[in-house]
Coordinates of C-alpha atoms in Angstrom, one line a residue:
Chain P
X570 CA 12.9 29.5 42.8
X571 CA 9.8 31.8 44.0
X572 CA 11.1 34.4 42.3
X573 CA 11.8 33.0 39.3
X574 CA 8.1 31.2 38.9
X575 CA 6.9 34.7 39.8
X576 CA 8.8 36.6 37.2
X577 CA 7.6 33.8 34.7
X578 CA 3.9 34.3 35.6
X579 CA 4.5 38.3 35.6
X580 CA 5.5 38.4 32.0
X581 CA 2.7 35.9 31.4
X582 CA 0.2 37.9 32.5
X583 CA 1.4 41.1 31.1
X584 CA 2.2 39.6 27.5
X585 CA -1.6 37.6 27.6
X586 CA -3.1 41.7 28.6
X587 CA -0.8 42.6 25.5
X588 CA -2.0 39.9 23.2
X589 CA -5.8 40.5 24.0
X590 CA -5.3 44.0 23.6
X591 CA -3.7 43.3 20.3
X592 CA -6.7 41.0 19.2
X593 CA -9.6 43.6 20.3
X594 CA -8.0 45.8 17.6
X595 CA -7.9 43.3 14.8
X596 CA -11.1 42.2 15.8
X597 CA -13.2 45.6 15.3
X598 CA -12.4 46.2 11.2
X599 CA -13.1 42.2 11.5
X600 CA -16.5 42.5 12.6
X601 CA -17.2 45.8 10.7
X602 CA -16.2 44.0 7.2
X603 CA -19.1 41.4 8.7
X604 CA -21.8 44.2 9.2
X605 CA -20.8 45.6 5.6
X606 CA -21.1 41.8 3.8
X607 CA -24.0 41.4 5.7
X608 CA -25.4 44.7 5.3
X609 CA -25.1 43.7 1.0
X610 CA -26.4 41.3 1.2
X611 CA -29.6 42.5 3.0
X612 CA -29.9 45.3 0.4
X613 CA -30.3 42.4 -2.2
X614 CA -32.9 40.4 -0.4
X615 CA -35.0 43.6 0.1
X616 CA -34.5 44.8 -3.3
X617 CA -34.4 41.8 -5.4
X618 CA -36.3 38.9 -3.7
X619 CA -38.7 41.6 -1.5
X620 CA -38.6 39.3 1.8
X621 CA -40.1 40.8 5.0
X622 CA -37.6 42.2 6.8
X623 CA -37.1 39.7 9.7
X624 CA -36.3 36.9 6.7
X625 CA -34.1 39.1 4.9
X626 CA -31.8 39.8 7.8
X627 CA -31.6 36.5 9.6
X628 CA -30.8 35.2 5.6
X629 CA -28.4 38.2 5.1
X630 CA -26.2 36.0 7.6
X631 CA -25.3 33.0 5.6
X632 CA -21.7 32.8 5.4
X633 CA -20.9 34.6 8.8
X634 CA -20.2 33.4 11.8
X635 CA -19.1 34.8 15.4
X636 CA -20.9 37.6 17.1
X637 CA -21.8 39.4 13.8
X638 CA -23.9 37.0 12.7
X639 CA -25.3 36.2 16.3
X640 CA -26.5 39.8 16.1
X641 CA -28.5 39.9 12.7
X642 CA -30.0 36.7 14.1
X643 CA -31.1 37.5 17.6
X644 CA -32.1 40.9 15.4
X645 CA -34.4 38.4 12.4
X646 CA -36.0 36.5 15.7
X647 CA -37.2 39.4 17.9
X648 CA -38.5 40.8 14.4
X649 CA -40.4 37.8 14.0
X650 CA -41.7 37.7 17.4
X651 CA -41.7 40.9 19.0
X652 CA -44.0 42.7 16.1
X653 CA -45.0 45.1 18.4
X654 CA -41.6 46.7 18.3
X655 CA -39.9 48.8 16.1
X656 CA -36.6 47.9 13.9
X657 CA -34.9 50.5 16.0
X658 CA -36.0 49.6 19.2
X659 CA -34.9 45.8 18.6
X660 CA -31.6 47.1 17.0
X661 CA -30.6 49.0 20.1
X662 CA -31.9 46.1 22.6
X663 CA -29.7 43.2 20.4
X664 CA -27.2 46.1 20.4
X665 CA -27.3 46.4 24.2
X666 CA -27.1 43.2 24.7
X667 CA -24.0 42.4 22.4
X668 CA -22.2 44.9 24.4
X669 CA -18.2 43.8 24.7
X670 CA -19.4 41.0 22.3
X671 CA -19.4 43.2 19.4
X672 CA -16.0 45.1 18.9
X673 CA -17.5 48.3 17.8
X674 CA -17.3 52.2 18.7
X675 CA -19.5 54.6 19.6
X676 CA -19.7 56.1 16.1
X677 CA -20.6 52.6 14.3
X678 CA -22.9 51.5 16.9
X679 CA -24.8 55.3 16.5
X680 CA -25.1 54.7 12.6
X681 CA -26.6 51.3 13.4
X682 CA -29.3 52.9 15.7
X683 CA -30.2 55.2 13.0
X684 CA -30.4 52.2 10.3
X685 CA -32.7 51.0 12.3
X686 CA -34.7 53.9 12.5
X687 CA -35.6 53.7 8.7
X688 CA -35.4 49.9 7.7
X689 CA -38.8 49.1 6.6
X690 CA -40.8 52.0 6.3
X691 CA -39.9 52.9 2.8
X692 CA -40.2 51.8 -0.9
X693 CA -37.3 49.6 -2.4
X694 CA -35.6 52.0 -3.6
X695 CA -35.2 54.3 -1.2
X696 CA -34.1 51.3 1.2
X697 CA -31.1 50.5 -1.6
X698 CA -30.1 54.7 -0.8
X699 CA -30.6 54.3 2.9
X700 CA -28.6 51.4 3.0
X701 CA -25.5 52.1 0.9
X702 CA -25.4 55.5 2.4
X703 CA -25.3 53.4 5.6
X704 CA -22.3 50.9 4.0
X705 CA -20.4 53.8 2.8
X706 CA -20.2 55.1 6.8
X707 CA -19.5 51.8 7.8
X708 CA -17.0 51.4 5.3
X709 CA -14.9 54.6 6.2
X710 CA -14.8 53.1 9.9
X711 CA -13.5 50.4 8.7
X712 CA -10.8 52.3 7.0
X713 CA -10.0 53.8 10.2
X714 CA -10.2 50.7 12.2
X715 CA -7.3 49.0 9.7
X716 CA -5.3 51.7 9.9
X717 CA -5.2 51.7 13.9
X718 CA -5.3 48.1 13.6
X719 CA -2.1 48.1 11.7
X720 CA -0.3 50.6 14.2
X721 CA -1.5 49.3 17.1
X722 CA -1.4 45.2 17.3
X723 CA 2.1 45.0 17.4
X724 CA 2.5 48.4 19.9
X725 CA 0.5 46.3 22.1
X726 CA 2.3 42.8 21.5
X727 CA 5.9 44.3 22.3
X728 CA 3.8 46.8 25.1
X729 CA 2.5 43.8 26.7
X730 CA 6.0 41.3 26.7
X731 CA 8.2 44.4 27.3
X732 CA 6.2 46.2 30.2
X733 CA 5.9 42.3 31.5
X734 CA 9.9 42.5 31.3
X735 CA 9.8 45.8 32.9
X736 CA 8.1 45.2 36.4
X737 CA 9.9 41.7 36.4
X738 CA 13.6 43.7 36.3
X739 CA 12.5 46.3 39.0
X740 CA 10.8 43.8 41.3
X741 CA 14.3 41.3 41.4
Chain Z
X759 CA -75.6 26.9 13.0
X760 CA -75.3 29.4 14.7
X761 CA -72.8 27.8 17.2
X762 CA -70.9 27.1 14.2
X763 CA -71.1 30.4 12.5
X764 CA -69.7 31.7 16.0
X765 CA -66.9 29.0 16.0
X766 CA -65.7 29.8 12.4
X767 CA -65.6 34.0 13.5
X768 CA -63.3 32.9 16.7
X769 CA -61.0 30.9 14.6
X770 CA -60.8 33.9 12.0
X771 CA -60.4 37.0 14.4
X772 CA -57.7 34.3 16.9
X773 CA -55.6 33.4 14.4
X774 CA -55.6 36.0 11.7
X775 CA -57.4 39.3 13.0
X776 CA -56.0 39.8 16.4
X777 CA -52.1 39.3 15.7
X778 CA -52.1 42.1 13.0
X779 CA -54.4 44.7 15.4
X780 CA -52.6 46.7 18.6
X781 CA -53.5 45.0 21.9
X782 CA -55.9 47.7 23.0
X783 CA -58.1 47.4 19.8
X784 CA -57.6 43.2 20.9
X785 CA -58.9 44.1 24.3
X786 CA -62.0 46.0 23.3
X787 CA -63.0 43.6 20.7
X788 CA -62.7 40.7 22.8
X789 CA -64.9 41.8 24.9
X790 CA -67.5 41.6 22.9
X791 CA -69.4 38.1 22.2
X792 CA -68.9 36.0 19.3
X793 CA -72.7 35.6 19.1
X794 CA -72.8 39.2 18.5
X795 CA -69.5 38.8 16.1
X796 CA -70.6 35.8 14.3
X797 CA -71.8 38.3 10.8
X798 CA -68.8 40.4 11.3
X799 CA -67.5 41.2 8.0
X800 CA -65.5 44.2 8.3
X801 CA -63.3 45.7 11.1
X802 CA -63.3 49.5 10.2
X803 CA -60.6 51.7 11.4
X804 CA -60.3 55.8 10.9
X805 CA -58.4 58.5 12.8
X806 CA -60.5 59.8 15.1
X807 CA -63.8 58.4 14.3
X808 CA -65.1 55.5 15.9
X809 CA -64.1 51.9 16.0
X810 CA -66.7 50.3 13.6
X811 CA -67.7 46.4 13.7
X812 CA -69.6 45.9 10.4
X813 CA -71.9 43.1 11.0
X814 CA -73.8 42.6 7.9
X815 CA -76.2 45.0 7.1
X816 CA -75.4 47.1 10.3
X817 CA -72.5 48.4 12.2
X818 CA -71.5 48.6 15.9
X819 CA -69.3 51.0 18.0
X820 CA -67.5 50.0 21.1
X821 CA -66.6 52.1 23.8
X822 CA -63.0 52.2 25.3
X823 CA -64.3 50.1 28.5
X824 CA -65.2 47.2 25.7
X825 CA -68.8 47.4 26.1
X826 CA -70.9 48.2 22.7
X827 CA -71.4 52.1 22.7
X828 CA -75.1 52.9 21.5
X829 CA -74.1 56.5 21.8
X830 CA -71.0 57.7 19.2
X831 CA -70.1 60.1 21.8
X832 CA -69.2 57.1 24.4
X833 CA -67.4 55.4 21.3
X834 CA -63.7 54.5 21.4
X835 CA -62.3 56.7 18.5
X836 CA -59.1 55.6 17.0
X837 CA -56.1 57.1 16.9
X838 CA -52.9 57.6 14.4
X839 CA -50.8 55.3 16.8
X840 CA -53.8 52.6 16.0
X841 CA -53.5 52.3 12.3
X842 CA -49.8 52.9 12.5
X843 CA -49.3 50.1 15.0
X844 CA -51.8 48.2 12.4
X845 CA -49.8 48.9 9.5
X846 CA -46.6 47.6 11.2
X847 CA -48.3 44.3 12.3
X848 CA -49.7 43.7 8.9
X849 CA -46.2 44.1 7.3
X850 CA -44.1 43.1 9.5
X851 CA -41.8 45.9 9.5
X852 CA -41.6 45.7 5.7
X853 CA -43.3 47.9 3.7
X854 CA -41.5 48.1 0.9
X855 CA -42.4 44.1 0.4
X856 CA -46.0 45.7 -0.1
X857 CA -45.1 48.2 -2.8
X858 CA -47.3 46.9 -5.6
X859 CA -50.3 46.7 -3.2
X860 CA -50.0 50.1 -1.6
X861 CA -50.3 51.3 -5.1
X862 CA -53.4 49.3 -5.4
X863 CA -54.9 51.1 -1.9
X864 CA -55.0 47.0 -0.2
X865 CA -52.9 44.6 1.6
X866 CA -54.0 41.2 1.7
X867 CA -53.3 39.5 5.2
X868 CA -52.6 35.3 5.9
X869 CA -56.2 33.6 5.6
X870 CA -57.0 36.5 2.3
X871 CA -58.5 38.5 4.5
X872 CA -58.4 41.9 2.5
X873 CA -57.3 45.5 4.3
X874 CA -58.3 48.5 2.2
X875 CA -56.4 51.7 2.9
X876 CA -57.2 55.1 2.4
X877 CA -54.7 58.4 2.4
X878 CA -52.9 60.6 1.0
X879 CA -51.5 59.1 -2.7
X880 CA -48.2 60.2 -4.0
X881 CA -48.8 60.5 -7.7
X882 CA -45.9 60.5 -10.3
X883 CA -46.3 61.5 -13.7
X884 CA -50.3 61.1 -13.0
X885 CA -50.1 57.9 -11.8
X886 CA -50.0 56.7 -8.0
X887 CA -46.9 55.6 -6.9
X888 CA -48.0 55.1 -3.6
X889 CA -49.7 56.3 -0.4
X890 CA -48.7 58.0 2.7
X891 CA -50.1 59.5 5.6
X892 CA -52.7 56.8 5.7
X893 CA -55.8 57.2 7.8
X894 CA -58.1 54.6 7.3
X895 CA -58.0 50.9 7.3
X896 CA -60.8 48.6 6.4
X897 CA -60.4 45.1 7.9
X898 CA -62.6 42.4 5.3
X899 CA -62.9 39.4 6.9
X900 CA -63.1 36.6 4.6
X901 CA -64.8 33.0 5.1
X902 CA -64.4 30.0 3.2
X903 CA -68.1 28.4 3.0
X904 CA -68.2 25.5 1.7
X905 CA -71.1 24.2 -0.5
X906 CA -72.4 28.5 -0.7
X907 CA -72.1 27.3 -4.7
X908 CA -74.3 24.2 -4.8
X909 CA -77.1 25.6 -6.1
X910 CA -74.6 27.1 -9.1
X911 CA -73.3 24.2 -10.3
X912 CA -76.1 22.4 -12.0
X913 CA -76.7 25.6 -14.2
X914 CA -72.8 26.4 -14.7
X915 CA -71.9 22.5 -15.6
X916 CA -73.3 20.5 -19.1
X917 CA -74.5 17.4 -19.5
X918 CA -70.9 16.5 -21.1
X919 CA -69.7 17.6 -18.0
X920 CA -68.0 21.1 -19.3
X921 CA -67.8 24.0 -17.4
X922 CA -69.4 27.0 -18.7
X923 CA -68.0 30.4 -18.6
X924 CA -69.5 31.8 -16.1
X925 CA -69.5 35.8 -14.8
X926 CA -70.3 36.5 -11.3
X927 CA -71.8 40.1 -11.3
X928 CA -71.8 41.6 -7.6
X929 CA -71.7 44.6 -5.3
X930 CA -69.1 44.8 -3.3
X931 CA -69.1 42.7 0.1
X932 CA -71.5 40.2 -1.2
X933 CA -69.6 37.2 -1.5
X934 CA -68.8 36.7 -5.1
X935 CA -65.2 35.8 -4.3
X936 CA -66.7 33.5 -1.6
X937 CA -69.3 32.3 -3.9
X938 CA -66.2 31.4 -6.8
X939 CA -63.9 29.9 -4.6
X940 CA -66.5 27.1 -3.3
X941 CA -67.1 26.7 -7.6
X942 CA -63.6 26.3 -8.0
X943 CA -63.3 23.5 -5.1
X944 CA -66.1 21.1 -6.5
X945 CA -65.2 21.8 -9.8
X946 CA -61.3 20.4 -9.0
X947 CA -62.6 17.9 -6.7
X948 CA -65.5 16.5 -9.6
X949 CA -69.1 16.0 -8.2
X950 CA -72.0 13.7 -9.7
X951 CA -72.7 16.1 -12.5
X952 CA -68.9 16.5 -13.6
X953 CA -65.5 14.8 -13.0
X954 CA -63.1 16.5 -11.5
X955 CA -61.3 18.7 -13.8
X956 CA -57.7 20.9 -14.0
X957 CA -58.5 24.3 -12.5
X958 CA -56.1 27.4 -12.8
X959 CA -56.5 30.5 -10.7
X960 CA -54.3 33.8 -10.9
X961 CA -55.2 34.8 -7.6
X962 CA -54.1 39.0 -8.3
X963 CA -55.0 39.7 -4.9
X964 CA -54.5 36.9 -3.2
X965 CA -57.6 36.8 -1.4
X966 CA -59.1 33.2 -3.5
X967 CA -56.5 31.0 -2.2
X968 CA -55.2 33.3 0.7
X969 CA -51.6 32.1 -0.4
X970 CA -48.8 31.6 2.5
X971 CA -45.3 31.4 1.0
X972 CA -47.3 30.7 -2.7
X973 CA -49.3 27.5 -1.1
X974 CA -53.0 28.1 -0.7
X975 CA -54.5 27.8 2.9
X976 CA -58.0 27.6 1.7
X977 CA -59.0 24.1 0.2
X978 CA -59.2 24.9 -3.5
X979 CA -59.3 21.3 -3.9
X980 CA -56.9 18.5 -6.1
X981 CA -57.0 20.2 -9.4
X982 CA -56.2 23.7 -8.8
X983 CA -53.0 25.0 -9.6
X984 CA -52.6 28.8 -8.3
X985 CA -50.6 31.4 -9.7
X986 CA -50.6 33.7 -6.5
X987 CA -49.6 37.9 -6.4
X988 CA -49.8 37.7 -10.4
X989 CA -51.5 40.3 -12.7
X990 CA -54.8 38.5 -14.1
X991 CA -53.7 39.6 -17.7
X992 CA -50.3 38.3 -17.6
X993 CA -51.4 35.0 -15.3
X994 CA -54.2 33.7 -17.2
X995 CA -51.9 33.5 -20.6
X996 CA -49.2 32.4 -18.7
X997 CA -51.5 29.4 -17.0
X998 CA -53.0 28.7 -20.5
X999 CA -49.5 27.9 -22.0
X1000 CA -47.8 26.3 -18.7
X1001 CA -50.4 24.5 -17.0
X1002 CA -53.1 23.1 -19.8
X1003 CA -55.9 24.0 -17.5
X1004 CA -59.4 23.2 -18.1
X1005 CA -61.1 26.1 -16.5
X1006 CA -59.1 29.2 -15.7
X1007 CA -60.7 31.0 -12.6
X1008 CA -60.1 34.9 -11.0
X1009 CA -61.6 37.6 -9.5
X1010 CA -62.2 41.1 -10.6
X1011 CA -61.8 41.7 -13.9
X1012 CA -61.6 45.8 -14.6
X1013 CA -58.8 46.7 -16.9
X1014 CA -58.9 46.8 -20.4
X1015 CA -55.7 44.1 -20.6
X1016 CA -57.8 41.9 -17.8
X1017 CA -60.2 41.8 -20.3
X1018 CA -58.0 41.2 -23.0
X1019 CA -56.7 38.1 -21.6
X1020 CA -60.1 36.6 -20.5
X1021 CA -61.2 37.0 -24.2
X1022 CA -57.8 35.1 -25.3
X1023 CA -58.5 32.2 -22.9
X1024 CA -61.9 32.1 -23.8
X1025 CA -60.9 31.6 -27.6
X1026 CA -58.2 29.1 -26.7
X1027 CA -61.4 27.0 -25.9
X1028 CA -60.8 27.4 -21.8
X1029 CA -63.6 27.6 -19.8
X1030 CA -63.3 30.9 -17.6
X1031 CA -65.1 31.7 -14.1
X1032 CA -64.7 34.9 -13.3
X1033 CA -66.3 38.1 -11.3
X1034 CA -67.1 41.8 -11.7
X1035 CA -68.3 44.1 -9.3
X1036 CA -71.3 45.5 -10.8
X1037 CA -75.5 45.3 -9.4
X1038 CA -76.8 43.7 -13.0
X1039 CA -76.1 43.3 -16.6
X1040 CA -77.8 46.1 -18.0
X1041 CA -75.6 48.6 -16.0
X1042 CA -72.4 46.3 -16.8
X1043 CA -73.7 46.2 -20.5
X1044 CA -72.5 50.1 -20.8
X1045 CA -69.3 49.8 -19.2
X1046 CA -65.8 50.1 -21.1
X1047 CA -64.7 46.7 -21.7
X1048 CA -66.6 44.4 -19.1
X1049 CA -69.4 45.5 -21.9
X1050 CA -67.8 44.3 -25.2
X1051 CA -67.4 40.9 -23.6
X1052 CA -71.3 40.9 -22.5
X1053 CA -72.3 42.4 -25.7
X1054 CA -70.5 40.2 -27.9
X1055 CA -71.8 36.8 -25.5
X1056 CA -68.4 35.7 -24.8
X1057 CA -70.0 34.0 -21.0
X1058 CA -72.8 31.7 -21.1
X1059 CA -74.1 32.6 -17.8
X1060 CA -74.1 35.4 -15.5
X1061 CA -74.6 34.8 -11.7
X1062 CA -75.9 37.8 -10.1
X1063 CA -75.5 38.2 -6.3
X1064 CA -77.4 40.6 -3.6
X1065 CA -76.4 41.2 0.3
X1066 CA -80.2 40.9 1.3
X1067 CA -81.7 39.3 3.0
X1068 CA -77.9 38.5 3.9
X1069 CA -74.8 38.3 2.2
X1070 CA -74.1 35.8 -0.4
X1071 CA -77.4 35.9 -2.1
X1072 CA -77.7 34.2 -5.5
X1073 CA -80.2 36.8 -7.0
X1074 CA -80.0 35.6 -10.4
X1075 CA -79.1 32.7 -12.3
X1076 CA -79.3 34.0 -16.3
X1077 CA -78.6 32.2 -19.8
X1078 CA -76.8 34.9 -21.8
X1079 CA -77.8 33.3 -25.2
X1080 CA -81.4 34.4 -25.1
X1081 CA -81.1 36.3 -21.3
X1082 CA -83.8 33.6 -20.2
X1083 CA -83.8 33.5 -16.4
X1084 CA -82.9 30.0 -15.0
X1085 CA -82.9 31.1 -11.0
X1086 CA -84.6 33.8 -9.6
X1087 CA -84.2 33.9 -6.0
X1088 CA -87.7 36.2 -5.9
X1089 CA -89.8 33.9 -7.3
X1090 CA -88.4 30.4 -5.8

């Protein structure tokens, strides 16, 4: 009877490492899709409406939800409040912060620090450059996150059940 | 007075001076009293030259300690981290929001306090398309005195209780936007000699109703409807057609299109207040544009204004149709 319960929280354990595995991967071209809406949305309340910058990107938001949008917000109110800072500097702190929050990679999190370093300081138009320069990084990531997002959520699914299976057959 | 003159300078630099200046600058200036700050009226700022407190007719220098430098070798100099700092305070990260007003060499801050800026200008095609490697800021702090126009009024107002048009001819820093501001209130709020009457303003720099979000923070009074960030040329036809004002009112008129639009409200039978930076009439009389309006008696009085003995002095009162003098502050 021990052994059996045992087995049966073995492969739950293993399967739930699996699943969460799984969901990590679907979850950073997820949030990266986010950034990229939210991103567009930003370019067209600089260019268009000309709001400061902390009221463009805590209204570049609307529509998202989850940690994507907690980011541009905590990003709007430190803008607002913190004016002795830099975009940069706050992008980096929220960025800090969010860590394991936000699925992202070393590479996206690098071209949002750099965002950061040039939100701001320029005319309109070379803010609509900076940013779709800045979309079209974000959107090749995001190409590569499907892709391993594709080959590896179900890898880690049957990875996750099957290796369960695995230690339960060797242990009885 | 004098307590409240220092009152009204704490209020200004607290709430509207010290948020968009870098905490060291805050320090200084703090230090020193608002009975010494209470004529303040600019907050001058230039790589490495001294921190300058224009109070009036003189200036002051502070050292880096806080104390009031009588010697511009003990004086706190600024520094390029100083007016960048000040830049990002003032726009809030967001330059680009200020592109028109870069262009223009100002920035106008909550409360219409005006910052001038000086640098390097990036010209396109022979016109500036903005400036960079800026090096000198000039911190104008505005007041709203009420009443400063009293005297005014009874020479600017008939009998039938019409406004005149009116030209406020000033040197710079002398109070003429003051000065039209307080003309605008009583005019929209109605006195003894008038009733209170629709008042539009195009408010180009924002600095006459020191616009938040496009609502005024200055008491313009009932009547006043304010077309805020708006070319005068553009707003004043605009106002005429949408808004069936009774006096149109802005500041600075310059350009040849400024003046085009004044002369089309002033033949669509609205009364116009207006300014022009300038010391009298006969040196305005010769100038492009501002002069054809003189010359062909389009106002029916000019208000000339003079900084001594302190700003905001009504020099002149004068009836264009036969340039008799109706106030001169020498002889009263």
């Amino acid at each position: 009877m021990l052994k059996l319960i045992g087995s049966i929280l073995v492969l739950v354990a293993s399967s739930y490492i699996g699943f969460q595995m799984a969901s990590r991967c679907q979850g950073r071209p997820r949030h990266l899709r986010q950034i990229i809406s939210c991103l567009g949305s930003l370019r067209s309340h600089i260019i268009y409406a000309c709001l400061p910058l902390h009221e463009a990107v805590a209204q570049c938001t609307k529509g998202t939800n989850g940690p994507v949008a907690i980011f541009f917000q905590d990003v709007a109110a430190m803008l607002e409040k913190n004016g002795a800072l830099t975009p940069q500097e706050i992008i980096k702190k929220v960025l800090n912060e969010m860590q394991g929050i936000l699925m992202l990679k070393k590479p996206e999190i690098e071209v949002l620090n750099v965002l950061g370093g040039n939100l701001g300081t320029m005319n309109c138009i070379e803010q609509e450059k900076y940013l779709l320069m800045v979309i079209e990084q974000l959107e090749r990531f995001e190409n590569e996150a499907t892709r391993l997002r594709d080959l590896n959520t179900k890898m880690y699914r049957y990875l996750g059940i099957c290796g369960g299976l695995a230690i339960v057959i060797i242990l009885v | 007075m004098a307590n409240n003159k220092n009152i009204v300078i704490q209020e200004i630099l607290e709430k509207y001076i010290y948020p968009v200046l870098p905490h060291n600058l805050v320090a200084m200036i703090s230090t020193v009293s608002f009975e010494k700050l209470a004529d303040l009226t600019e907050i001058r700022l230039r790589i490495n030259q001294p921190l300058l407190l224009v109070l009036g007719n003189s200036d002051i220098t502070i050292s880096p300690m806080g104390k009031i430098a009588t010697n511009y070798n003990e004086s706190y100099l600024c520094n390029q981290e100083d007016i960048h700092k000040t830049l990002q305070f003032i726009s809030k990260n967001s330059l680009y929001a200020f592109e028109h007003e870069l262009k223009m060499g100002y920035l106008t801050i909550d409360g219409g306090h005006r910052i001038g800026l000086a640098g390097q200008a990036i010209l396109d095609a022979g016109v500036v398309k903005s400036l960079k490697n800026i090096t000198c800021l000039n911190i104008r702090i505005a007041r709203e005195v009420k009443g400063c126009a009293n005297l005014i009024m009874p020479y600017i107002v008939t009998k039938e209780g019409r406004v005149l048009n009116t030209l406020i001819i000033s040197p710079p820093r002398c109070g003429k936007t003051t000065i039209l501001r307080d003309l605008i209130r009583q005019i929209s709020m109605g006195s003894k000699m008038c009733k209170g009457l629709q008042v539009g303003v195009v408010d180009e720099r924002s600095e006459i109703a020191a616009c938040k979000n496009g609502i005024s923070t200055v008491d313009l009074g009932i009547r006043t409807d304010v077309l805020d960030s708006c070319p005068k040329a553009i707003g004043i036809l605009m106002l005429i057609r949408s808004m069936s004002p009774a006096v149109v009112a802005t500041d600075e008129l310059g350009r040849s299109e400024d003046i085009y639009a004044v002369r089309e409200a002033l033949n669509a039978g609205v009364s116009v207040l207006t300014t022009v930076h300038g010391k009298d009439i006969n040196e305005l009389l010769d100038r492009p544009y501002v002069g054809d309006l003189l010359q062909n008696k389009y106002f029916h009085r000019y208000v000339v204004l003079d900084d001594t003995p302190c700003v905001g002095t009504i020099k002149k009162i004068i009836d264009s149709e036969n340039n008799e003098v109706l106030w001169d502050a020498g002889t009263k």
